[in-house]
Coordinates of N, CA and C in Angstrom, one line a residue:
M1 N 0.8 -1.2 0.0 CA 0.0 0.0 0.0 C 0.9 1.3 0.0
A2 N 2.0 1.2 0.7 CA 2.9 2.4 0.7 C 3.3 2.8 -0.7
P3 N 3.8 1.9 -1.6 CA 4.2 2.3 -2.9 C 3.0 2.9 -3.7
A4 N 1.8 2.4 -3.5 CA 0.7 3.0 -4.2 C 0.4 4.4 -3.7
G5 N 0.5 4.6 -2.4 CA 0.3 5.9 -1.9 C 1.3 6.9 -2.4
F6 N 2.5 6.4 -2.5 CA 3.6 7.2 -3.0 C 3.4 7.7 -4.4
V7 N 2.9 6.7 -5.3 CA 2.6 7.1 -6.7 C 1.5 8.1 -6.7
I8 N 0.5 8.0 -5.9 CA -0.6 9.0 -5.9 C 0.0 10.3 -5.5
W9 N 0.8 10.4 -4.5 CA 1.4 11.6 -4.0 C 2.2 12.2 -5.2
L10 N 3.0 11.4 -5.9 CA 3.8 11.9 -7.0 C 2.9 12.5 -8.1
F11 N 1.8 11.8 -8.4 CA 0.9 12.3 -9.4 C 0.3 13.7 -9.0
V12 N -0.2 13.8 -7.8 CA -0.8 15.0 -7.3 C 0.2 16.1 -7.4
R13 N 1.4 15.8 -6.9 CA 2.5 16.9 -7.0 C 2.8 17.3 -8.4
S14 N 2.9 16.4 -9.3 CA 3.2 16.8 -10.7 C 2.0 17.5 -11.3
L15 N 0.8 17.2 -11.0 CA -0.4 17.9 -11.5 C -0.4 19.3 -10.9
A16 N 0.0 19.5 -9.7 CA 0.1 20.9 -9.2 C 1.1 21.8 -9.9
R17 N 2.1 21.2 -10.4 CA 3.1 21.9 -11.1 C 2.8 22.2 -12.6
M18 N 1.7 21.7 -13.1 CA 1.4 21.9 -14.5 C 0.7 23.2 -14.7
D19 N 0.8 23.7 -16.0 CA 0.1 24.9 -16.3 C -1.4 24.6 -16.5
E20 N -2.2 25.6 -16.7 CA -3.7 25.4 -16.7 C -4.1 24.5 -17.9
L21 N -3.5 24.7 -19.1 CA -3.9 23.8 -20.2 C -3.5 22.4 -20.0
Q22 N -2.3 22.1 -19.5 CA -2.0 20.7 -19.2 C -2.9 20.1 -18.1
K23 N -3.3 20.8 -17.1 CA -4.2 20.3 -16.1 C -5.5 20.0 -16.8
R24 N -6.0 20.9 -17.7 CA -7.3 20.6 -18.4 C -7.2 19.4 -19.2
I25 N -6.1 19.2 -19.9 CA -5.9 18.0 -20.8 C -5.9 16.7 -19.9
Q26 N -5.2 16.8 -18.8 CA -5.1 15.6 -17.9 C -6.5 15.3 -17.3
M27 N -7.2 16.3 -16.9 CA -8.5 16.0 -16.3 C -9.5 15.5 -17.3
Q28 N -9.5 16.0 -18.5 CA -10.4 15.5 -19.6 C -10.0 14.1 -20.0
A29 N -8.7 13.8 -20.0 CA -8.3 12.4 -20.4 C -8.7 11.5 -19.2
F30 N -8.6 11.9 -18.0 CA -9.0 11.1 -16.9 C -10.5 10.9 -16.9
G31 N -11.2 11.9 -17.1 CA -12.7 11.8 -17.2 C -13.1 10.8 -18.3
F32 N -12.4 10.9 -19.4 CA -12.7 10.0 -20.5 C -12.4 8.5 -20.1
A33 N -11.2 8.3 -19.5 CA -10.8 7.0 -19.0 C -11.8 6.5 -18.0
L34 N -12.2 7.3 -17.0 CA -13.1 6.8 -16.0 C -14.5 6.5 -16.6
G35 N -15.0 7.3 -17.4 CA -16.3 7.0 -18.0 C -16.4 5.8 -18.9
T36 N -15.3 5.7 -19.7 CA -15.3 4.6 -20.7 C -15.0 3.3 -19.9
T37 N -14.2 3.3 -18.9 CA -13.9 2.1 -18.1 C -15.2 1.7 -17.4
A38 N -16.0 2.6 -16.9 CA -17.2 2.3 -16.2 C -18.2 1.7 -17.2
L39 N -18.3 2.3 -18.4 CA -19.2 1.8 -19.4 C -18.9 0.4 -19.9
L40 N -17.6 0.2 -20.1 CA -17.1 -1.1 -20.6 C -17.3 -2.2 -19.5
T41 N -16.9 -1.9 -18.3 CA -17.1 -2.9 -17.3 C -18.5 -3.2 -16.9
F42 N -19.4 -2.2 -17.0 CA -20.8 -2.4 -16.8 C -21.4 -3.2 -17.9
A43 N -21.0 -2.9 -19.1 CA -21.6 -3.7 -20.2 C -21.1 -5.2 -20.2
Y44 N -19.8 -5.4 -19.8 CA -19.3 -6.7 -19.7 C -19.9 -7.5 -18.6
G45 N -20.3 -6.8 -17.6 CA -21.1 -7.5 -16.5 C -22.3 -8.1 -17.0
F46 N -23.0 -7.4 -17.9 CA -24.2 -8.0 -18.5 C -23.9 -9.2 -19.4
L47 N -22.8 -9.0 -20.1 CA -22.4 -10.1 -21.0 C -22.0 -11.4 -20.2
E48 N -21.4 -11.2 -19.0 CA -21.1 -12.4 -18.2 C -22.4 -13.1 -17.8
G49 N -23.5 -12.4 -17.7 CA -24.8 -13.0 -17.4 C -25.3 -13.9 -18.5
V50 N -24.9 -13.7 -19.7 CA -25.3 -14.5 -20.8 C -24.3 -15.5 -21.3
G51 N -23.3 -15.7 -20.4 CA -22.3 -16.8 -20.8 C -20.9 -16.4 -21.1
M52 N -20.6 -15.2 -21.1 CA -19.2 -14.8 -21.4 C -18.4 -15.2 -20.1
P53 N -17.1 -15.5 -20.3 CA -16.3 -15.9 -19.1 C -16.1 -14.7 -18.1
H54 N -15.9 -15.1 -16.9 CA -15.7 -14.1 -15.8 C -14.3 -13.5 -15.9
L55 N -14.1 -12.2 -15.9 CA -12.8 -11.6 -15.9 C -12.5 -11.1 -14.5
N56 N -11.2 -11.3 -14.2 CA -10.7 -10.8 -12.9 C -10.7 -9.3 -12.8
W57 N -10.8 -8.8 -11.6 CA -10.8 -7.3 -11.4 C -9.5 -6.7 -11.7
T58 N -8.4 -7.5 -11.8 CA -7.1 -6.9 -12.0 C -7.0 -6.3 -13.4
F59 N -8.0 -6.6 -14.3 CA -8.0 -6.0 -15.6 C -8.5 -4.6 -15.7
V60 N -9.1 -4.1 -14.6 CA -9.8 -2.8 -14.7 C -8.7 -1.7 -14.7
L61 N -7.7 -1.7 -13.8 CA -6.7 -0.7 -13.7 C -5.9 -0.6 -15.0
P62 N -5.4 -1.7 -15.6 CA -4.7 -1.5 -16.8 C -5.6 -1.0 -18.0
L63 N -6.9 -1.4 -18.0 CA -7.8 -0.8 -19.0 C -7.9 0.7 -18.8
M64 N -8.0 1.1 -17.5 CA -8.2 2.6 -17.3 C -6.9 3.3 -17.7
A65 N -5.7 2.7 -17.5 CA -4.5 3.3 -17.8 C -4.3 3.5 -19.4
V66 N -4.7 2.4 -20.1 CA -4.7 2.5 -21.5 C -5.6 3.5 -22.1
L67 N -6.8 3.6 -21.5 CA -7.8 4.6 -22.0 C -7.4 6.0 -21.6
W68 N -6.7 6.1 -20.5 CA -6.2 7.4 -20.1 C -5.1 7.9 -21.2
A69 N -4.3 6.9 -21.6 CA -3.3 7.3 -22.6 C -3.9 7.6 -23.9
V70 N -5.0 6.9 -24.3 CA -5.7 7.3 -25.5 C -6.3 8.7 -25.4
G71 N -6.9 8.9 -24.2 CA -7.5 10.2 -24.0 C -6.5 11.4 -24.0
L72 N -5.3 11.1 -23.5 CA -4.2 12.1 -23.5 C -3.8 12.4 -25.0
A73 N -3.7 11.3 -25.8 CA -3.3 11.5 -27.2 C -4.4 12.3 -27.9
V74 N -5.7 12.0 -27.7 CA -6.7 12.7 -28.4 C -6.8 14.2 -27.9
F75 N -6.8 14.4 -26.6 CA -6.9 15.8 -26.2 C -5.7 16.7 -26.4
R76 N -4.5 16.1 -26.4 CA -3.3 16.8 -26.8 C -3.4 17.2 -28.3
W77 N -3.9 16.3 -29.1 CA -4.0 16.6 -30.5 C -5.1 17.7 -30.7
R78 N -6.1 17.6 -29.9 CA -7.2 18.6 -30.0 C -6.8 20.0 -29.7
Y79 N -5.9 20.1 -28.7 CA -5.4 21.5 -28.3 C -4.2 21.9 -28.9
R80 N -3.7 21.2 -30.0 CA -2.5 21.7 -30.6 C -2.7 23.0 -31.3

């Protein structure tokens, strides 16, 4: 738990040092990742009910990280 807390502290510290545009891009990318992850995991929960295999919860954080990277790429391109 201590390493995870340290990573969160580093993220918050780096976010505080960003300019306003970079903060906006990060928050929009995070919102995109959060919403898309919620939608995908909710939809897959229904698919598990009709026979799809059960997925472990350890896939949620990597999915969110990948979607955050996609969101960063999209929003950086948008604000160029």
